[in-house]
Amino acid sequence: MDLRIGVIGTGAIGQEHIQRLNHKTQGAHVVAISDINKEKATLLAKEIGAKFYETGEALIADPEVDAVVVTSWDPTHEQYVLEAIKHNKYVFCEKPLATDSEGCRRIVDAEVANGKKLVQVGFMRRYDRGYMELKEVIENRQLGEPLLLHCAHRNPTVDKNYETPMAIINTAIHEIDALRWLLQEDYVSVQVILPKQTSYTHEKLHDPQMVILETKSGIHIDLEVFVNCQFGYDIKCVVVCETGEISLEDPSYTRVKAKGKDYTTVSPDWQSRFMDAYDEEFQLWIHSIQADAITGPTAWDGYVASITMVACGVARESGERVAISLDSCPTLYQA
Ligand code: NAD
């Protein structure tokens, strides 16, 4: 029988995930939705044949909802994830898990007290084919030990509400999780450099920024976050190893040769760049619920990302290299 999913927060990505669950993935469909924008959500509920709930809590409590997807605004994630744990229900939460490390820690503690992994965080880079191939080469030590990573996260433009800290909290968060997963190593320190700025930014946003991370074994990662690069959505990850180098290719299905040029296009946005990764993320989430064992990014991963982001903020303000220290990982999350 299909899993019956409830979605809390039916804005941009909530609607994309509803489409994905109802039309792209197998084994689940959306039976319930909730959003504070009642008017819009009631119409949507009618359109997709789901039940509308006045509150996320009521949706979670319904015995006819097997698992929950949280795609509401960031400050509401923690309350809904905690509520789902209270009802012993699987919950997929879009990043960030909570708006601060204390909130992430409360979720980790609640899950540990409940004794079962129920939470998956929406770090979908882990499901991108390119990252998966990089991981295989790194894990097999095919090119020897990884030594250095050169990465970039570039957006064509951002709006005026996007300010300096968001380069870490909204953008670099994806690399912070994906690179730690790729290397299977925690970070020990971070430095943030604020270089010469693009004229396309505004006074509340320092753009670009450079984040320099160091892992436990001494691997150095330089990550450029440049959110007004003008030319497209561009993700880079070059892994330099002892006997070779491996890097992400921008996925492309066609190549143009004309007027003396030979080129492929750059993705315009994150939706098109990572479309397949989102589909895979949800298909595997459904499979893992059916198998009663979550395999994706955990609440602990959400907590570690949050601690790292706090250190990045301190490093940006101080200009110094800042240590990243973690509590010991609860046994529930140890492989
Ligand atoms: P959005 O503003 O389009 O949608 C958010 C929706 O949540 C709105 O419809 C709003 O009315 C609703 N909402 C707010 N408070 C609520 C509450 N208390 N209960 C129920 N509904 C509530 O935003 P979005 O772009 O869809 O982003 C939603 C979340 O997804 C954010 O946390 C964002 O960080 C995350 N996100 C993740 C990725 C990714 O790549 N993994 C991409 C985009 C967005």
XYZ file of N, CA, C and O in Angstrom, residues 153-162 171 198 200-202 205 207 226-234 267-270:
120
model
N 30.115 27.787 -5.277
C 28.649 27.798 -5.317
C 28.266 29.178 -5.842
O 28.408 30.175 -5.145
N 27.842 29.216 -7.094
C 27.542 30.508 -7.733
C 26.091 30.570 -8.172
O 25.580 29.620 -8.758
N 25.441 31.669 -7.853
C 24.068 31.938 -8.329
C 24.145 33.124 -9.282
O 24.981 34.005 -9.085
N 23.246 33.184 -10.268
C 23.312 34.334 -11.182
C 23.060 35.665 -10.452
O 23.814 36.620 -10.611
N 21.966 35.684 -9.655
C 21.651 36.908 -8.899
C 20.858 36.511 -7.648
O 20.333 35.401 -7.573
N 20.799 37.426 -6.690
C 19.899 37.243 -5.543
C 19.150 38.548 -5.343
O 19.575 39.591 -5.862
N 18.057 38.508 -4.551
C 17.320 39.761 -4.376
C 17.884 40.582 -3.218
O 18.796 40.158 -2.517
N 17.320 41.746 -3.013
C 17.838 42.709 -2.025
C 17.702 42.217 -0.573
O 18.345 42.742 0.332
N 16.837 41.228 -0.344
C 16.691 40.704 1.024
C 17.820 39.754 1.398
O 17.927 39.352 2.548
N 18.612 39.367 0.447
C 19.710 38.425 0.705
C 20.895 39.235 1.236
O 21.456 40.063 0.533
N 23.209 29.292 1.487
C 23.895 28.832 0.282
C 24.980 27.800 0.604
O 24.876 26.632 0.206
N 32.012 42.399 -6.023
C 31.432 42.682 -7.340
C 30.605 43.966 -7.254
O 29.971 44.240 -6.220
N 27.925 44.297 -8.677
C 26.519 43.882 -8.805
C 25.867 43.581 -7.453
O 24.737 43.125 -7.403
N 26.600 43.788 -6.343
C 26.005 43.506 -5.039
C 25.365 44.779 -4.462
O 25.316 45.819 -5.125
N 24.869 44.687 -3.230
C 24.308 45.871 -2.571
C 24.968 46.034 -1.212
O 25.752 45.174 -0.797
N 25.262 43.139 1.479
C 25.770 41.828 1.071
C 27.213 41.928 0.599
O 27.504 42.615 -0.390
N 29.840 40.233 -1.385
C 29.794 39.205 -2.418
C 30.970 39.400 -3.373
O 31.128 40.492 -3.911
N 29.540 32.908 -4.438
C 29.426 34.113 -5.280
C 28.006 34.121 -5.841
O 27.699 33.375 -6.770
N 27.151 34.950 -5.240
C 25.719 34.815 -5.537
C 25.170 35.851 -6.522
O 23.974 35.898 -6.762
N 26.080 36.679 -7.063
C 25.662 37.605 -8.134
C 26.616 37.462 -9.314
O 27.081 38.448 -9.882
N 26.899 36.214 -9.694
C 27.947 36.000 -10.719
C 27.448 36.332 -12.117
O 28.226 36.349 -13.062
N 26.162 36.548 -12.265
C 25.515 36.995 -13.515
C 25.323 35.917 -14.583
O 24.380 35.958 -15.356
N 26.228 34.939 -14.656
C 26.169 34.073 -15.841
C 25.386 32.779 -15.667
O 25.097 32.089 -16.654
N 24.996 32.395 -14.436
C 24.217 31.157 -14.285
C 24.414 30.535 -12.916
O 25.076 31.110 -12.040
N 23.810 29.363 -12.721
C 23.953 28.614 -11.471
C 25.078 27.619 -11.701
O 24.962 26.705 -12.535
N 26.164 27.800 -10.987
C 27.388 27.072 -11.318
C 27.970 26.444 -10.053
O 28.291 27.148 -9.094
N 23.535 25.849 -16.280
C 22.186 25.786 -15.687
C 21.759 27.179 -15.231
O 22.577 27.912 -14.650
N 20.477 27.538 -15.428
C 20.043 28.863 -14.989
C 19.766 28.933 -13.490
O 19.842 29.991 -12.870
N 19.414 27.780 -12.859
C 19.013 27.815 -11.445
C 19.208 26.434 -10.804
O 19.465 25.442 -11.497
N 19.034 26.406 -9.465
C 19.259 25.155 -8.726
C 18.233 24.086 -9.069
O 18.518 22.901 -9.046
